[in-house]
Each structure stands twice: as C-alpha cells, then as structure tokens.
Short mmCIF file of C-alpha atoms in Angstrom, two decimals:
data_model
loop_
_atom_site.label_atom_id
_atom_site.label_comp_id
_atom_site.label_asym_id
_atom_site.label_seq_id
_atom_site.Cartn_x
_atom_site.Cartn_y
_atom_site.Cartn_z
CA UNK A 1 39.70 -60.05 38.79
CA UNK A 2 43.05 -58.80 37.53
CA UNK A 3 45.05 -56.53 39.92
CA UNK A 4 47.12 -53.81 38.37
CA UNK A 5 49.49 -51.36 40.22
CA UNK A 6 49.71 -48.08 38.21
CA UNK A 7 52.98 -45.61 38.73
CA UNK A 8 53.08 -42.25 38.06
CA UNK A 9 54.12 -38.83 39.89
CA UNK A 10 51.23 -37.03 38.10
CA UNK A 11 47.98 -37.68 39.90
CA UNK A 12 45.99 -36.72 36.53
CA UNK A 13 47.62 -39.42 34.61
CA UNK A 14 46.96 -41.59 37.36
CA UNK A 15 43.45 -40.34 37.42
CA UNK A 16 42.97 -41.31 33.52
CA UNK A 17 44.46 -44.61 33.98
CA UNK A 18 42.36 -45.53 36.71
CA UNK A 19 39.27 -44.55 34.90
CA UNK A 20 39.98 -46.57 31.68
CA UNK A 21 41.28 -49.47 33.92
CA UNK A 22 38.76 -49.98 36.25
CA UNK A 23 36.04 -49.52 33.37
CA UNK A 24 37.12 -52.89 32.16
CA UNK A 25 36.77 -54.79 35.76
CA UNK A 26 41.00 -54.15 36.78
CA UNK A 27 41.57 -53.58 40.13
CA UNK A 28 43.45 -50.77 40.46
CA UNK A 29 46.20 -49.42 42.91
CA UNK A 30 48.35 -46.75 42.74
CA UNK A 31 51.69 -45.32 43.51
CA UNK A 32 53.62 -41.84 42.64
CA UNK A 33 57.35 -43.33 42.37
CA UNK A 34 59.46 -46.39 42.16
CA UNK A 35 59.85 -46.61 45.16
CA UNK A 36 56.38 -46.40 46.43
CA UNK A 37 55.75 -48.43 44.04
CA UNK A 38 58.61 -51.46 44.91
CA UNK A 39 57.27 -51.24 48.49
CA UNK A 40 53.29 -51.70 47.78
CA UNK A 41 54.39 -54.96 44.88
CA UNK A 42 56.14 -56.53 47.95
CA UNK A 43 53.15 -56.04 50.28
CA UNK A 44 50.80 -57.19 47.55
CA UNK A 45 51.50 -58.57 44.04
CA UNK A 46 49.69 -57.40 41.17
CA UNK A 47 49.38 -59.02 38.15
CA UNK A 48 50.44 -56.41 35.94
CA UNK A 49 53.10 -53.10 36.74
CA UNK A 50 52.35 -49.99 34.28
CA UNK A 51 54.94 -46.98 35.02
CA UNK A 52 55.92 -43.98 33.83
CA UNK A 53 59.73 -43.46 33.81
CA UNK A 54 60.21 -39.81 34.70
CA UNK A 55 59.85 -39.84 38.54
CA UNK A 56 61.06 -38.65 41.62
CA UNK A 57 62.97 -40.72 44.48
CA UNK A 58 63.42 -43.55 42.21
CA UNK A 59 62.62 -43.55 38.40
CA UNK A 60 60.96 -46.29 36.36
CA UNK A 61 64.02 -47.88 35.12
CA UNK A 62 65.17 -48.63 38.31
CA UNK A 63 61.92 -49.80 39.21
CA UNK A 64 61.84 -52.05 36.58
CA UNK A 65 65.90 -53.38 37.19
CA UNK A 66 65.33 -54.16 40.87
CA UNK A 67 61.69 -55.72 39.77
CA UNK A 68 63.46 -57.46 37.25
CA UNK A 69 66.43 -59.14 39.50
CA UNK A 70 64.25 -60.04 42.37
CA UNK A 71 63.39 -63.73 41.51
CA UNK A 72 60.15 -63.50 43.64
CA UNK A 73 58.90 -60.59 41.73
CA UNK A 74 60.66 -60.83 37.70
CA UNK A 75 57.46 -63.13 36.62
CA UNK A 76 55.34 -59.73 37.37
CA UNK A 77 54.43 -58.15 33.44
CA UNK A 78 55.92 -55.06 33.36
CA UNK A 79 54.61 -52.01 31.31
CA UNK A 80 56.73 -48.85 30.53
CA UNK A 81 53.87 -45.95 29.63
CA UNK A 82 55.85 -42.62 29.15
CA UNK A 83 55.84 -39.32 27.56
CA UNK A 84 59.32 -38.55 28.05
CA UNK A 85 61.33 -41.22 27.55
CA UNK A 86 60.59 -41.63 23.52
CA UNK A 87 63.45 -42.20 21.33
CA UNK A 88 63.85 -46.06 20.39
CA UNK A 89 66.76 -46.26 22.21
CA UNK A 90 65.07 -45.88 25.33
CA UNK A 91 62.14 -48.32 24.34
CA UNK A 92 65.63 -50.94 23.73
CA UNK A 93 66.54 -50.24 26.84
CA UNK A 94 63.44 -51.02 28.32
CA UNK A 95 63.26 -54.26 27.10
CA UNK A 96 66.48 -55.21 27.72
CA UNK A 97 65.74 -54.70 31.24
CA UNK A 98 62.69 -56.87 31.49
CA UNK A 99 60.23 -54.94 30.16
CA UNK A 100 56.92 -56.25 28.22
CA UNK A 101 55.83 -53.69 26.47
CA UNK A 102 56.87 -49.85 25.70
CA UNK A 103 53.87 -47.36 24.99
CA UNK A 104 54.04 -43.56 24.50
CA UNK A 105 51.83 -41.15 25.62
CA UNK A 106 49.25 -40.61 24.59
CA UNK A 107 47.41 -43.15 23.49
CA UNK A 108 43.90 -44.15 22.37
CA UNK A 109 42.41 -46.18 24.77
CA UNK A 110 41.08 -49.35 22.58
CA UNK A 111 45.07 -49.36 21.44
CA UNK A 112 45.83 -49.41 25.43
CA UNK A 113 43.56 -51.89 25.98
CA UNK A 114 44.81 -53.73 22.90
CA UNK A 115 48.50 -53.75 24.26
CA UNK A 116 48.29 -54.59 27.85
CA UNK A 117 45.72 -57.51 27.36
CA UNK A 118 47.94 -59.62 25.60
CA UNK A 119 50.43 -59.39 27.62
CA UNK A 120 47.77 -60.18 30.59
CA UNK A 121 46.73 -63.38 28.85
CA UNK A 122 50.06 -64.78 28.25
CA UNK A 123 51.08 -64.09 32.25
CA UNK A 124 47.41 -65.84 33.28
CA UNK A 125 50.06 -68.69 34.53
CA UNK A 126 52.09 -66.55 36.88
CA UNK A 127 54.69 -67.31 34.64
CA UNK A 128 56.31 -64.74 31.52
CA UNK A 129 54.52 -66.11 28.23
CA UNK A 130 57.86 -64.69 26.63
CA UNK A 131 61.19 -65.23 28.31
CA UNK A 132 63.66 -62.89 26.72
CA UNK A 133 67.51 -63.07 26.63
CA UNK A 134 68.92 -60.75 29.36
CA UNK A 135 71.80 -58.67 28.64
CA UNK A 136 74.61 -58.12 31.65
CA UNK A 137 74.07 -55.68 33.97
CA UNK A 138 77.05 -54.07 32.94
CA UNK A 139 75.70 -53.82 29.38
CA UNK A 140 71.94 -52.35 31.37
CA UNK A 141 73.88 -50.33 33.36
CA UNK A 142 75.89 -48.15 30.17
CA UNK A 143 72.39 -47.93 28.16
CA UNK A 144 70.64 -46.66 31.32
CA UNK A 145 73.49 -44.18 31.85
CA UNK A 146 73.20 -43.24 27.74
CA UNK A 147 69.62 -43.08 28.61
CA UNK A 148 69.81 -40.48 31.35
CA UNK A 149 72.10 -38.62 29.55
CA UNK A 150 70.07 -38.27 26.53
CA UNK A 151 67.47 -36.87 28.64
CA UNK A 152 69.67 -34.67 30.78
CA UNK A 153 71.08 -32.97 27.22
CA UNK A 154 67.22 -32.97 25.64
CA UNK A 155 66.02 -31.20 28.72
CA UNK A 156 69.35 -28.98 28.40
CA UNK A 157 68.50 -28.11 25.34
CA UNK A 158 64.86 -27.64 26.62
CA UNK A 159 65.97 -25.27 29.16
CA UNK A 160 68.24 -23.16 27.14
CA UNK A 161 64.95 -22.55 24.47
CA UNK A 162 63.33 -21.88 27.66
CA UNK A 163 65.80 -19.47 28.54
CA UNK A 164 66.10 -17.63 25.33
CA UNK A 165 62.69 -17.21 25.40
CA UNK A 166 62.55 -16.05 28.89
CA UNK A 167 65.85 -13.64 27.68
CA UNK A 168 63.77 -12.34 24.84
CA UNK A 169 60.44 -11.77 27.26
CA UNK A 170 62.56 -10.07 29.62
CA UNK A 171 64.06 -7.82 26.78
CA UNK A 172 60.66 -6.85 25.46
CA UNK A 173 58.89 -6.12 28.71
CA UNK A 174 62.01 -3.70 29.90
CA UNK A 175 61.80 -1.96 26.17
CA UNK A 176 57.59 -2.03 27.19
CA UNK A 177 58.32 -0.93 30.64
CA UNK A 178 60.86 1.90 28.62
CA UNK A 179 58.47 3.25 26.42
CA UNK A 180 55.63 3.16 29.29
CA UNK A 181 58.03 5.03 31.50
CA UNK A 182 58.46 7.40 28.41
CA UNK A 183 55.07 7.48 27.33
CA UNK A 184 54.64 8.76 31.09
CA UNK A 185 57.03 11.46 31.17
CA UNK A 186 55.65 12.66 28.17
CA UNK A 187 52.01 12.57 29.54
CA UNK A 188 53.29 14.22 33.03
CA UNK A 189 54.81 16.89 31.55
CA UNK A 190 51.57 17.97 29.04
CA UNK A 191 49.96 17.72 32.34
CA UNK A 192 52.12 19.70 34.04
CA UNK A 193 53.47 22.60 31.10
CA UNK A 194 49.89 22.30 29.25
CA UNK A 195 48.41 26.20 28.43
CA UNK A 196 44.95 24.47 28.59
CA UNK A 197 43.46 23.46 31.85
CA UNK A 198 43.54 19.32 31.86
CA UNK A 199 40.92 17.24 34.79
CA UNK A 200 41.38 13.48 35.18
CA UNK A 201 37.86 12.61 36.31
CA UNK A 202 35.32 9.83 36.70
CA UNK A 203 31.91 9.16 34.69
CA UNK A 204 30.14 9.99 37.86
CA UNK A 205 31.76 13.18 38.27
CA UNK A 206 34.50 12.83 40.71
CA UNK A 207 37.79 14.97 39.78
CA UNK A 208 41.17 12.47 40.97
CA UNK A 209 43.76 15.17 38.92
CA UNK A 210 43.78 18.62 38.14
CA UNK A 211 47.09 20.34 36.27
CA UNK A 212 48.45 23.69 37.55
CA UNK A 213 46.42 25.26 34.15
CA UNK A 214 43.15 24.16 35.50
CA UNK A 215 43.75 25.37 38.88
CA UNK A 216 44.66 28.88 37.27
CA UNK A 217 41.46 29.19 35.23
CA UNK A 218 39.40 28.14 38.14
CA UNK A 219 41.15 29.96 41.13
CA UNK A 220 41.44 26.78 42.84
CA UNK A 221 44.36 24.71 44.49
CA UNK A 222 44.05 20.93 43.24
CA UNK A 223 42.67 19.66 46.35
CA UNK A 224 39.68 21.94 46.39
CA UNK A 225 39.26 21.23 42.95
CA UNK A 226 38.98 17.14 43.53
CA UNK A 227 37.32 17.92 46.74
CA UNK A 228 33.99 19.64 44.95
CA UNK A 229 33.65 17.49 41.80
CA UNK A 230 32.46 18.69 38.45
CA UNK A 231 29.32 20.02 39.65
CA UNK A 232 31.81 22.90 41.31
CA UNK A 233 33.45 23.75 38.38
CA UNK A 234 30.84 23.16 35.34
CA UNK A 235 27.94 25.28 35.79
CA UNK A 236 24.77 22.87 36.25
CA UNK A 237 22.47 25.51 34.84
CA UNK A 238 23.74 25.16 31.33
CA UNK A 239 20.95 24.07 29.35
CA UNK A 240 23.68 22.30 27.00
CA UNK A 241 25.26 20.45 29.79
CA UNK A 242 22.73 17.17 29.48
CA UNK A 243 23.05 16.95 26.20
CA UNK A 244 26.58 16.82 26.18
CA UNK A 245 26.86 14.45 28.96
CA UNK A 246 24.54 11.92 27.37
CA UNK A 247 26.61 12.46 23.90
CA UNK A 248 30.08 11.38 25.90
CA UNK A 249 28.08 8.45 27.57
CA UNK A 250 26.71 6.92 24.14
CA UNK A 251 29.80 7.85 21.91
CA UNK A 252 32.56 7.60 24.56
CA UNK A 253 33.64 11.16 23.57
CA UNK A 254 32.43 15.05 23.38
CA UNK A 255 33.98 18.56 22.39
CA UNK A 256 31.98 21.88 22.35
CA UNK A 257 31.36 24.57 24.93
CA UNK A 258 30.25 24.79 28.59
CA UNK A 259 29.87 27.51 31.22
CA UNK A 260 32.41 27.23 34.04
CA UNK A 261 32.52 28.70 37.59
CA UNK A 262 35.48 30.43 39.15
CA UNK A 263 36.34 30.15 42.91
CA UNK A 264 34.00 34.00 43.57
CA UNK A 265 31.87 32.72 41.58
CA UNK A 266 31.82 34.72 38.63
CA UNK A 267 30.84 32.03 34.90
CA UNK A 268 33.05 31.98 32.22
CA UNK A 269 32.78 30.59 28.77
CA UNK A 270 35.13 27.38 27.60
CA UNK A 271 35.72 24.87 25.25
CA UNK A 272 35.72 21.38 26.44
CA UNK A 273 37.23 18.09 24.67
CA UNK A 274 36.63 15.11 26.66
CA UNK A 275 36.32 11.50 26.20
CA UNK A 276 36.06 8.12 28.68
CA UNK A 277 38.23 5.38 28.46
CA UNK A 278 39.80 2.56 30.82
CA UNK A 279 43.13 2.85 32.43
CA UNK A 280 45.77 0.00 33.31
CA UNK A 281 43.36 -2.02 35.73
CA UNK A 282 40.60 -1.74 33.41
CA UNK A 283 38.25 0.83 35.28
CA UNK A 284 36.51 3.76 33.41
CA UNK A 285 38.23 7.21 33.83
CA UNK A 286 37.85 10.36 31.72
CA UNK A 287 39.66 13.41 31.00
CA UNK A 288 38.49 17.15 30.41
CA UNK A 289 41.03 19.61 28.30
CA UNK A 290 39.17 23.01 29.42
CA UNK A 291 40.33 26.03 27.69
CA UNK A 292 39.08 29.92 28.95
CA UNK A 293 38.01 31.70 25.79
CA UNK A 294 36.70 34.66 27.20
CA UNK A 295 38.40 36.73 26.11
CA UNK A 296 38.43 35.39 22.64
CA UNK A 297 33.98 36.09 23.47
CA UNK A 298 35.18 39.39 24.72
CA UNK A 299 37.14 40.21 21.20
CA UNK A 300 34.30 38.78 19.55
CA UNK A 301 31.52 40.83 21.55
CA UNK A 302 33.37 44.03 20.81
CA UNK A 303 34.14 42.80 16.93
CA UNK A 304 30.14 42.54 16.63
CA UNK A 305 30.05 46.00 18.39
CA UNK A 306 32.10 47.60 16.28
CA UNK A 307 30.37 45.90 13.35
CA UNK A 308 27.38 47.37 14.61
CA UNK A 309 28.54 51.09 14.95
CA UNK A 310 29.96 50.79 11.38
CA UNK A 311 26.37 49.12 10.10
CA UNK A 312 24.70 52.72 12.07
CA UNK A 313 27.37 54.45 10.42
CA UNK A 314 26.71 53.37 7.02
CA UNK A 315 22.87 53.71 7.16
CA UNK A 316 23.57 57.56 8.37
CA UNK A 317 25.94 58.20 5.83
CA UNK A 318 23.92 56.81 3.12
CA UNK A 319 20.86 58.52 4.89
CA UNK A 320 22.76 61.42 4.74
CA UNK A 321 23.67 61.21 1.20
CA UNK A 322 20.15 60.31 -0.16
CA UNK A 323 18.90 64.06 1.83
CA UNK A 324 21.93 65.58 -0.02
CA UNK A 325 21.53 64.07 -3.77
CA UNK A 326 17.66 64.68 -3.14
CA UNK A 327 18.90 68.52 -2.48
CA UNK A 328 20.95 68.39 -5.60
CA UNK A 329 18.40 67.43 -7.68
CA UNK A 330 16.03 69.96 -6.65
CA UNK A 331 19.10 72.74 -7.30
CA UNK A 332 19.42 71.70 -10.68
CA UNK A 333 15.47 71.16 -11.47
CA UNK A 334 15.41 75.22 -10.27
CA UNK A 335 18.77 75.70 -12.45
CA UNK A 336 17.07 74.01 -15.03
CA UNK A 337 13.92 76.11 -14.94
CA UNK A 338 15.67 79.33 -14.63
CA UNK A 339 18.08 78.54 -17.48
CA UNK A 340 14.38 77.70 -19.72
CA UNK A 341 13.29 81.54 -18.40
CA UNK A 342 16.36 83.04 -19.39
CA UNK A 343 16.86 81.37 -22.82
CA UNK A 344 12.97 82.34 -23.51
CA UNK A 345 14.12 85.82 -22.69
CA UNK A 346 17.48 85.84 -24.69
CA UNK A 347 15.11 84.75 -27.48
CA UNK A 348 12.41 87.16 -26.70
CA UNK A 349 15.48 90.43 -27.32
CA UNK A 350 16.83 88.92 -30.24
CA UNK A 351 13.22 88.96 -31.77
CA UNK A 352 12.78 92.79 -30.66
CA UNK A 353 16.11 93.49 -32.08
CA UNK A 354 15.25 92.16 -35.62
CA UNK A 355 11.98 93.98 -35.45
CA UNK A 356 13.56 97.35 -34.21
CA UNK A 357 16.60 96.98 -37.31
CA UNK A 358 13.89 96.18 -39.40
CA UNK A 359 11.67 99.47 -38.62
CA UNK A 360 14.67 101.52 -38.64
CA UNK A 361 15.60 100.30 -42.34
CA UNK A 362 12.12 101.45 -43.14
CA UNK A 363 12.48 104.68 -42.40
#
C-alpha cells in the first residue's frame, strides 16, 4: 500500500486530499509546512510528497530544494499542488528544482488521480522513472528569488485593490454614518419643535418617547407619560378604539380619531396617524402623531349652533311672512269687494241721472 505525505497549512485542503487519497487505498499522512513536513519524510519515507507552496515556517520550494539535494531522500516523487503559485514561470521553476509534476488548484479528482499515478508507477523501483537535467543552484536560487518576488508584487497589487476597496467602504459608511447623523437631527428636532403631540410606542402598548407637544396636550411630564402606557392616555371606552387597533395590526398603519384623557381627567377629541415599523435592530416599534382638535369640535359645535338659530330664524321669518301675505290677501279681497260695491253704486247715480235729465226734458 502506497504511502503518501500530504503538505498544506490549510487543514480543509488537507481534509479533501485525504478523502480522495485514502478512497483509492493511499496511506495518508499529513503535515502543515515544510518543515513539518522535512522532519516526518526523515522519520518515515513516503512514496510520494504532494505540497502546496504558500506556507508558513518554510514554503514548498524550499521543501522541495532541501528534498531535492539530500541524496537519501531526491528519489522521493515530488508533487507541487498550489493555488497560488500559477504563472508558468513558477511551474519552470518547480521542475527545475526536482519537481514531478505541477498541478493547480482546483482540480477534478479523476484528473488528480490521472496525474499522480503515473508518476507512482514509474517510482514503483525506488528509483526516479525520469531523471531530469538539474540546473545550478545559483541558476534555482535567482528563479526562486524572481518567484517570490512575483508573488510579493501580485499580492501588492492584491493588497492595494484591497485597500481601495476598504478606502471606498470607509468613505461610504462615514457619508452613511453623515446622512444617519443628519437624518437624526432632523428627526430630533420634529420631535422636539413639532406643534403636534408625537409618542414612540410599542405594539403592546408601552410608550418609550413622548415630545414636549404630547406632554402639553396631556398635562403630563414624559416620565409619567411612559410610566402609564397608552391605556392612560387613549380612552379605552372608545367604541372605535378596537377597530382601529386591529386596522394598524393587519395594514401596519392607521389615521382617524380617538378620545384622549388629560392628567384631571377631563376627554378630549384628536386625530391620530400612526403606523408600526422596525427600527435599527430589527424589533417592532410604532409611533402616534396626536393632534388636540377641540377646539376645531368646539368651532364646529358652535358653527352647527349658529346654523341652527339661523335655520329657526328662517322658518319664523318665513312663518311670519306667510301670516302677513295671508293678511294681505284678505285686505285686498275686502278692497276688492268694496271697490265692486262702489262701482255698482257709481253706476247705479249715473243711471238716476240720465233718468232725472230725461224727465226734466219732458217737461
């Protein structure tokens, strides 16, 4: 049974490896850096090395050089399997130092499988299947530097993206944490300057806020405000009061009126606007906007009463003047009349006239 020591400082990778691995009858052991690993290969020699390259106290090309130079240990197949290390420069390197094979991450596992078993099979001896030209170690030495400093600039370049980013996050939560701040100083002071009385409450009734207008129309400091809920202030014998608590529970909003209670108290009439929603750690809250219209009920009582006296008025007057043209009429039915007598009359003397001229032109 083949005996593989796996490398990596990231125990999932390791993890994933192990499964594939010992799914097709490997042994498997492990290690989380070079040299880790370079300790456990001289305790026990695998068969087969497979490292990552990206690794704390002592990377995987220097695992690989000091594998490679050890004449004891160089016959050992040796696997680079990395995610970081990608450009073919890097996989040149890699075999110029020894290694057998260069895979990236990720990879399907059949094409894992496919890659490493070769290499396996041509090692069966204890010997390298495929002796390869070594460069100098000076020559190692200035591609492994080039190497490093590839990555140092890619993860420069990483970092300064990162940065940028992290420049433009910071940027757009102080202009969020600006316009929050403003959108606060802007709520505080309708709170605070509002002509309408303003509650910050809870579903259930409890009062948390209550603005200097609402403590004015009740007659109440804040505290004794919070401290006897909605049931002090709303008058629970309002037959409309149910109905417009069940309408803010199923559409998350109501306006309309309610009776309210004052501090000696005396009921007053108000409009109401309220509605429920969450605030910044997502618990329900609602707000009441309560505004005292009575004396706007007063105006309108004594508009109606006044309305009233000028209906009575009316009726009188037209009372009044229905007596009078029924006098009127009976005047000039009498005028009438009397004017019939006299013309009847008038008539009646210029007959006798005629009849006297005519006698006295008889004889």
């Amino acid at each position: 049974m083949k005996h593989i020591l796996i490398v990596d400082d990231n125990d999932e990778n390791l993890y994933l490896l192990r499964m594939l691995l010992t799914g097709q009858g490997y042994t498997v052991e492990e290690a989380h850096n070079g040299s880790e690993a370079l300790a456990q290969v001289r305790a026990n020699v695998p068969d087969m090395v497979i490292s990552d390259i990206l690794m704390p106290e002592m990377d995987g090309f220097t695992f690989c050089r000091i594998l490679k130079k050890d004449e004891q240990l160089r016959h050992i197949p040796f696997i680079f399997y990395t995610a970081t290390y990608t450009d073919p420069r890097d996989e040149k390197l890699a075999l110029n130092m020894g290694a057998d094979a260069f895979i990236v991450k990720p990879t399907e596992p059949a094409e894992f499988l496919n890659r490493i078993e070769p290499v396996l099979m041509a090692n069966r001896d204890g010997k390298s299947s495929l002796p390869r030209e070594q460069n100098t170690e000076e020559v190692v030495l200035k591609e492994y530097n080039e190497a490093l400093i590839r990555k140092l600039e890619h993860k420069m370049l990483k970092l300064e993206e990162v940065n940028s980013a992290l420049e433009a996050e910071i940027a757009s939560r102080k202009q969020a944490e600006f316009s929050l701040r403003e959108s606060e100083e802007r709520y505080r002071s309708l709170f605070e300057n509002s002509m309408d009385g303003v509650l910050l409450t809870e579903p259930g009734g409890n009062i948390l806020k209550a603005n200097p207008a609402a403590c004015r129309i009740f007659a109440r400091s804040e505290a004794e405000i919070c401290r006897i809920g909605r049931d002090g202030v709303v008058d629970a014998s309002d037959p409309r009061l149910p109905k417009a608590l069940e309408e803010r529970e199923r559409t998350g909003r109501f306006a309309g009126e309610l009776t309210f209670l004052r501090k000696d108290g005396t009921k007053f009439p108000g409009e109401i606007s309220s509605v429920i929603f969450r605030d910044a750690e997502g618990k329900l809250k609602t707000s009441m906007i309560i505004r005292d219209i009575s004396g706007r009920k007063q105006a309108e009582s004594q508009k109606e009463a006044a309305l009233e006296e000028i209906r009575k008025l009316n009726e009188d007057l037209e009372k009044r003047i229905g007596e009078r043209t029924a006098e009127l009429r009976s005047t000039i039915a009498q005028l009438e009349d009397l004017n019939r007598v006299f013309v009847g009359r008038e008539l009646k003397m210029m007959e006798l006239k005629k009849r006297i001229a005519e006698l006295e032109g008889k004889t």
